[in-house]
PDB file of C-alpha atoms in Angstrom:
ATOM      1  CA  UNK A  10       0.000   0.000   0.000  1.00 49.00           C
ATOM      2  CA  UNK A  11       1.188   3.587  -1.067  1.00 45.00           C
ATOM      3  CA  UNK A  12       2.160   5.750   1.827  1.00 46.00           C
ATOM      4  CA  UNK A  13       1.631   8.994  -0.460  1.00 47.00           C
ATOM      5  CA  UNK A  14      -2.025  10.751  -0.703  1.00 44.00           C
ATOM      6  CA  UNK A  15      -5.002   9.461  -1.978  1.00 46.00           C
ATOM      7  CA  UNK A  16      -6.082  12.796  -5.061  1.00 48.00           C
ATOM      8  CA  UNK A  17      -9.251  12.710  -2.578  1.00 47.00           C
ATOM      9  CA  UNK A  18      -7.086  14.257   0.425  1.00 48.00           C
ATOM     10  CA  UNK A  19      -4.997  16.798  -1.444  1.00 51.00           C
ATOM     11  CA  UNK A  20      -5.860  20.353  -1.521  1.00 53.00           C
ATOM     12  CA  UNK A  21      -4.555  23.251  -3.215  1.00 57.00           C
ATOM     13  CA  UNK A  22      -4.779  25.070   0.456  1.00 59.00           C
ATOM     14  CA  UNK A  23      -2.814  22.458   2.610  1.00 59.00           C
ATOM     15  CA  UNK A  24      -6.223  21.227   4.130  1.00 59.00           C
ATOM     16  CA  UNK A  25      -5.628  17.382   3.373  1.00 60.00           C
ATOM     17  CA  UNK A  26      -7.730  15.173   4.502  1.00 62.00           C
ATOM     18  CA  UNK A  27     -10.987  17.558   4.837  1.00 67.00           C
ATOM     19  CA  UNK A  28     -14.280  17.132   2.773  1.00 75.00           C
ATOM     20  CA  UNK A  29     -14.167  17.843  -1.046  1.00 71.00           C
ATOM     21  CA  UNK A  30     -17.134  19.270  -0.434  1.00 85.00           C
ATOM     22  CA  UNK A  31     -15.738  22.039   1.924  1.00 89.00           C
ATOM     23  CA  UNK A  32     -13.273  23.505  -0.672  1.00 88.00           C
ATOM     24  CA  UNK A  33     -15.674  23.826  -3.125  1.00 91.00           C
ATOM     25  CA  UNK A  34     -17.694  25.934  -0.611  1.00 91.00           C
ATOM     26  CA  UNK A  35     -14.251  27.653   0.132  1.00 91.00           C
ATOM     27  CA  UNK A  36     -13.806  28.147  -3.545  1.00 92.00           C
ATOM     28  CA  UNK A  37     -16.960  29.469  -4.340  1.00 92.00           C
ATOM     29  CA  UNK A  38     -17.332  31.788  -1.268  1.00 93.00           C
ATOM     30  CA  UNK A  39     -13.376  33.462  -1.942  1.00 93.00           C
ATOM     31  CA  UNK A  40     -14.806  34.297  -5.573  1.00 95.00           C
ATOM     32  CA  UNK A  41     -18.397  35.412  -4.029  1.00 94.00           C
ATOM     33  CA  UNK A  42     -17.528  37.743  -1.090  1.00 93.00           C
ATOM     34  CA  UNK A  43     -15.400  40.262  -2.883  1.00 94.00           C
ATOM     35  CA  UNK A  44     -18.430  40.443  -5.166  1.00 94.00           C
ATOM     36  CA  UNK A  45     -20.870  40.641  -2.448  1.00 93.00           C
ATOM     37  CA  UNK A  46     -19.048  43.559  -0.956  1.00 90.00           C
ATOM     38  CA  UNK A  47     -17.860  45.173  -3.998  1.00 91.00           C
ATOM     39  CA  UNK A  48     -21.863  45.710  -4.531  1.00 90.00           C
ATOM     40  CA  UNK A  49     -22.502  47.257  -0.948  1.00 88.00           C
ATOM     41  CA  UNK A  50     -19.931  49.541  -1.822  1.00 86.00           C
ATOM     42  CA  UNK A  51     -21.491  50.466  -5.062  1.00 89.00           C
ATOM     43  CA  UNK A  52     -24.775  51.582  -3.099  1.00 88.00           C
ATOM     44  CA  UNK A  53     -24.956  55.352  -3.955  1.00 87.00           C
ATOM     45  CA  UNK A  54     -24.700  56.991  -0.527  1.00 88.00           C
ATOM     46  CA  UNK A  55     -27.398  60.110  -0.605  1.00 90.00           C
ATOM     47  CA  UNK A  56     -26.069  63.242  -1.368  1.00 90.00           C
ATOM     48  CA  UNK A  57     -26.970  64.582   2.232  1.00 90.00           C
ATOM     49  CA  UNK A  58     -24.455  62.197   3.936  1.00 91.00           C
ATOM     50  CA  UNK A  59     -21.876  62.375   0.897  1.00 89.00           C
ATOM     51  CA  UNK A  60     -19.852  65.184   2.930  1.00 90.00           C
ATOM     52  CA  UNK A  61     -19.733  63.424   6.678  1.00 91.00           C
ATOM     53  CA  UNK A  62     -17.370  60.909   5.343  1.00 88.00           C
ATOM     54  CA  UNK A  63     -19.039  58.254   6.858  1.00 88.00           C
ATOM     55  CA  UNK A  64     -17.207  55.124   7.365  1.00 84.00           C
ATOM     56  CA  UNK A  65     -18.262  51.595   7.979  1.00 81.00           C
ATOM     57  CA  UNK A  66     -18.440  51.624  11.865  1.00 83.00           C
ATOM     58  CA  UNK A  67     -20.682  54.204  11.753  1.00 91.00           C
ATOM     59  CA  UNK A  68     -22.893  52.185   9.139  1.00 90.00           C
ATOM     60  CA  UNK A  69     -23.232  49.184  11.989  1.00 92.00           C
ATOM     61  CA  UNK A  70     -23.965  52.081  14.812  1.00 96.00           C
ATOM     62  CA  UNK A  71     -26.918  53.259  12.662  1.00 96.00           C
ATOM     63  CA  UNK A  72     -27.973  49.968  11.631  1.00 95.00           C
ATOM     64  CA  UNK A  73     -28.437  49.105  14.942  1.00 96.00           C
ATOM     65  CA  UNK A  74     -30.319  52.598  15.582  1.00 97.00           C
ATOM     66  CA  UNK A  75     -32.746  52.250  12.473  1.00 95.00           C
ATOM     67  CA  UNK A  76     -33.833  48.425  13.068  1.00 95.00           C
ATOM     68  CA  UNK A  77     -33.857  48.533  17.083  1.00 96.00           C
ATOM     69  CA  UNK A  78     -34.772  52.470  17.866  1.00 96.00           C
ATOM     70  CA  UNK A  79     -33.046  54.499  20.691  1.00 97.00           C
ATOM     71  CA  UNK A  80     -30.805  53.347  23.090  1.00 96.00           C
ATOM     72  CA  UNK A  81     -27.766  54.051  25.300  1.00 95.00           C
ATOM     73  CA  UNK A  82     -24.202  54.167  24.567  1.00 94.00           C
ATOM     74  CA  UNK A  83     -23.701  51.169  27.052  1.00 94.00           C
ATOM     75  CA  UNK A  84     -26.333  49.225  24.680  1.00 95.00           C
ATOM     76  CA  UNK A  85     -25.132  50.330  21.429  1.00 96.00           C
ATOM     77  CA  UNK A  86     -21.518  49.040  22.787  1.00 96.00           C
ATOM     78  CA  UNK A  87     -22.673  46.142  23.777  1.00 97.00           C
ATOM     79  CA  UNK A  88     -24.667  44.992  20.397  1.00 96.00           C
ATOM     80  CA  UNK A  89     -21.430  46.742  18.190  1.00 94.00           C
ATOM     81  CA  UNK A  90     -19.144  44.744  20.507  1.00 92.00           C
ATOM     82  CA  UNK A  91     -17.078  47.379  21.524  1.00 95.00           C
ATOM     83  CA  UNK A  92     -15.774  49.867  24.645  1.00 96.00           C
ATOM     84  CA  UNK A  93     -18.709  52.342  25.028  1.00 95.00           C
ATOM     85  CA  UNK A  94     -15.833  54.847  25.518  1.00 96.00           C
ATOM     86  CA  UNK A  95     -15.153  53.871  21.449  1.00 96.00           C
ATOM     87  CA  UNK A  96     -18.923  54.027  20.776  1.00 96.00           C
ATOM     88  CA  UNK A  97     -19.173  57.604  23.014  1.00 95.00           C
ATOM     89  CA  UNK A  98     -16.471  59.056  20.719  1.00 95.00           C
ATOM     90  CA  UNK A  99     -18.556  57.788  17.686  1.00 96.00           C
ATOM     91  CA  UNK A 100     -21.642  59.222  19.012  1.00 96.00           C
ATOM     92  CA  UNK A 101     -20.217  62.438  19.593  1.00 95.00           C
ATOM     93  CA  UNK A 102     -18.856  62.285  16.269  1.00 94.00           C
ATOM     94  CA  UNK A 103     -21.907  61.572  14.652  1.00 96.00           C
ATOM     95  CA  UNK A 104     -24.124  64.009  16.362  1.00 96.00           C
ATOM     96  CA  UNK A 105     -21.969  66.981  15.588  1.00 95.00           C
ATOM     97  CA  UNK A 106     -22.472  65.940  12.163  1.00 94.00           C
ATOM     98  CA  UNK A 107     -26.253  66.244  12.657  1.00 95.00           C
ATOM     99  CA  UNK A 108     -27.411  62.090  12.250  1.00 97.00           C
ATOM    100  CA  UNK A 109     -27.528  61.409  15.904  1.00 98.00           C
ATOM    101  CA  UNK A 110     -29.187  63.447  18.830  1.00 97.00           C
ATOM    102  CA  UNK A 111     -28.634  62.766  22.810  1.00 95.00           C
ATOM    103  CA  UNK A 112     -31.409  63.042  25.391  1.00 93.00           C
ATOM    104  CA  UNK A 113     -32.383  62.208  29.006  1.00 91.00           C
ATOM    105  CA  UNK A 114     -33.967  58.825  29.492  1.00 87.00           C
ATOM    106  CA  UNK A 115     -37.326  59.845  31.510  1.00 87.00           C
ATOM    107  CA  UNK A 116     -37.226  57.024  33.538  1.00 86.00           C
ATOM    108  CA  UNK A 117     -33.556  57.807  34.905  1.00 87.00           C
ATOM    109  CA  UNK A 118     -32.490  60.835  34.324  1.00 85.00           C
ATOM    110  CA  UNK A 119     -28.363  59.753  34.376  1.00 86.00           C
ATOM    111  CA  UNK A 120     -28.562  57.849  31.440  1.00 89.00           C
ATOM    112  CA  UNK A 121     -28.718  59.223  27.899  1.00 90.00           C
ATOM    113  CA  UNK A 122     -30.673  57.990  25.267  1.00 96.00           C
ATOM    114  CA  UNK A 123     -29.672  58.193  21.298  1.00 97.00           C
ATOM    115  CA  UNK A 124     -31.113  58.769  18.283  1.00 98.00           C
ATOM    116  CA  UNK A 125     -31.037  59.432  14.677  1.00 98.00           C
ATOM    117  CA  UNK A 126     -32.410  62.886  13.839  1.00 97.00           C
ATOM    118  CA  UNK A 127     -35.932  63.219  12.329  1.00 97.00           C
ATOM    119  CA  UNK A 128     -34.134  65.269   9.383  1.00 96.00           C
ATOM    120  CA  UNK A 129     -31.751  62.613   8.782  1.00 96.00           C
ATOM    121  CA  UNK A 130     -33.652  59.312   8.892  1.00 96.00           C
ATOM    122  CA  UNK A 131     -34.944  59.077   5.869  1.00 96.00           C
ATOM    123  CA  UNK A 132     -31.916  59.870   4.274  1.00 95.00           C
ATOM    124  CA  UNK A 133     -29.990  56.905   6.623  1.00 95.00           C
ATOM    125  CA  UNK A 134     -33.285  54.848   5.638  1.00 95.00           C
ATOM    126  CA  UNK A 135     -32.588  55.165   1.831  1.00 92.00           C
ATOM    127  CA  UNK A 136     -29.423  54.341   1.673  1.00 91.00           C
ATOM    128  CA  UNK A 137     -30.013  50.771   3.943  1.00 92.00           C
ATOM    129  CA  UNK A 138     -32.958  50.087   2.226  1.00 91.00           C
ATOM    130  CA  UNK A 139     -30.730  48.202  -0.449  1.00 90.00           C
ATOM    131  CA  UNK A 140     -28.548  46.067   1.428  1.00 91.00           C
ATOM    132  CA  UNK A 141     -31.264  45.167   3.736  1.00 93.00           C
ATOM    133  CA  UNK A 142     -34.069  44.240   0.650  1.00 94.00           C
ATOM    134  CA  UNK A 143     -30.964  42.101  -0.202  1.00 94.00           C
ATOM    135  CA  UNK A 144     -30.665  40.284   2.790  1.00 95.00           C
ATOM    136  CA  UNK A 145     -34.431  40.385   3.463  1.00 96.00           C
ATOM    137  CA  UNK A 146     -34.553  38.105  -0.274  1.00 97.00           C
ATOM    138  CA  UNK A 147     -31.696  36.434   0.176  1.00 96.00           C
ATOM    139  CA  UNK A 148     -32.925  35.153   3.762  1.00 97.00           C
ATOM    140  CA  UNK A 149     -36.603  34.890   3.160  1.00 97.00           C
ATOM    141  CA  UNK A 150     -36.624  31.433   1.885  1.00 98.00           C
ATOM    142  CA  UNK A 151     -34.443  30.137   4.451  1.00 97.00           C
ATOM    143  CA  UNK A 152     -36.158  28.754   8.010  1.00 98.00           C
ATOM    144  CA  UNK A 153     -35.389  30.384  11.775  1.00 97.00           C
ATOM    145  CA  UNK A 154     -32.652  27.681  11.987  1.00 98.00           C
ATOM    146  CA  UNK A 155     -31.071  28.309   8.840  1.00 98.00           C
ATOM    147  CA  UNK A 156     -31.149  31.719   9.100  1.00 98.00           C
ATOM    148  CA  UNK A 157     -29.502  31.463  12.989  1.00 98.00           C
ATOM    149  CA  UNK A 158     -26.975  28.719  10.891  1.00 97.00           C
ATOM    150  CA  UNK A 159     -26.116  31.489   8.448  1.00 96.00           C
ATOM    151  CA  UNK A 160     -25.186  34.250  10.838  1.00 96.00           C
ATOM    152  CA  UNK A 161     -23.457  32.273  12.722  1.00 97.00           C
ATOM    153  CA  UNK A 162     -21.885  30.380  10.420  1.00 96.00           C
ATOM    154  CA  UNK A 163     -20.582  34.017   9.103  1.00 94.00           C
ATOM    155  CA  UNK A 164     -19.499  34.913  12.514  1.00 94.00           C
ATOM    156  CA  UNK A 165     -17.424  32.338  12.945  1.00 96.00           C
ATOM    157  CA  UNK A 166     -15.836  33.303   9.319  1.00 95.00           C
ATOM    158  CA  UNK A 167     -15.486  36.555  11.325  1.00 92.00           C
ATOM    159  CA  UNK A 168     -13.693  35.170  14.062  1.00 94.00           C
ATOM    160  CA  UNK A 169     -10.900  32.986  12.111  1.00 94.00           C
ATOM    161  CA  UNK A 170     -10.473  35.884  10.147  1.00 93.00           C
ATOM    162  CA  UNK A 171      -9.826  37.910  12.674  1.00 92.00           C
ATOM    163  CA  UNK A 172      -7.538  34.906  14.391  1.00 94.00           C
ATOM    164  CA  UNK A 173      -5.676  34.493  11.625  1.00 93.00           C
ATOM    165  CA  UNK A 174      -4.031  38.226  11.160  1.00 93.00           C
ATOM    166  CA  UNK A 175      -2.783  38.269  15.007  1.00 88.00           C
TER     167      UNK A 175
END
């Protein structure tokens, strides 16, 4: 019996021995995501926000503000997965550009609730409307568990990611 490698357990990545099957996926997703966020980049951001030079961690803060409504700094840090001193300094930033507004939570007085402005929703609306119809099609056909598979499943993408440039 040959002690070399069965053509079944090479790969052109050094991954012998793992499932076919997973380096086509491999294949197909290292040709797919450039694509995927080559289009999000394409989406036209409105000409009211084209001079705040807006960058992608302030997309994720807003996100979260749009979908889920007002909350606090210590919430907002929490769901970006961050220090709320980072997402204080982004607040700050973003309300002297006129997207976010602070105000007094009514029910305790020390905390400080945060907004998008009435003026500039719709504008912050528009420009998510895109990438979330996307998502909203892509994900539709898909059941609870597959949709809690796929987020997670690009989570842990994330996280190796992330892993692998330290």
């Amino acid at each position: 019996m040959s002690t070399e490698e069965s053509p079944a357990e090479e790969s052109p990545t050094g991954t012998a021995g793992v499932d076919p099957g997973v380096d086509d996926a491999v294949r197909t997703l290292l040709v797919l995501m450039p694509r995927m966020v080559g289009a999000a980049k394409r989406i036209p951001v409105p000409e009211e926000l084209q001079s705040l030079e807006l960058a992608p961690r302030h997309l994720s803060l807003l996100s979260y503000l749009l979908f889920d409504g007002p909350m606090t700094v210590n919430e907002l840090a929490a769901r970006l997965e961050v220090a709320p001193t980072t997402v204080s300094l982004m607040v700050g930033d973003l309300t002297r550009k006129g997207l976010l507004e602070r105000h007094e939570d009514p029910a305790d007085r020390r905390r400080r609730i945060v907004n998008i402005t009435d003026e500039k929703r719709p504008a912050i609306q528009g420009w998510l409307a895109r990438g979330a119809a996307a998502w909203r099609k892509a994900l539709a056909p898909l059941s609870s568990s597959e949709r809690q598979l796929f987020v997670h499943t690009l989570r842990a993408y994330e996280a190796a990611m992330l892993e692998s440039l330290t």
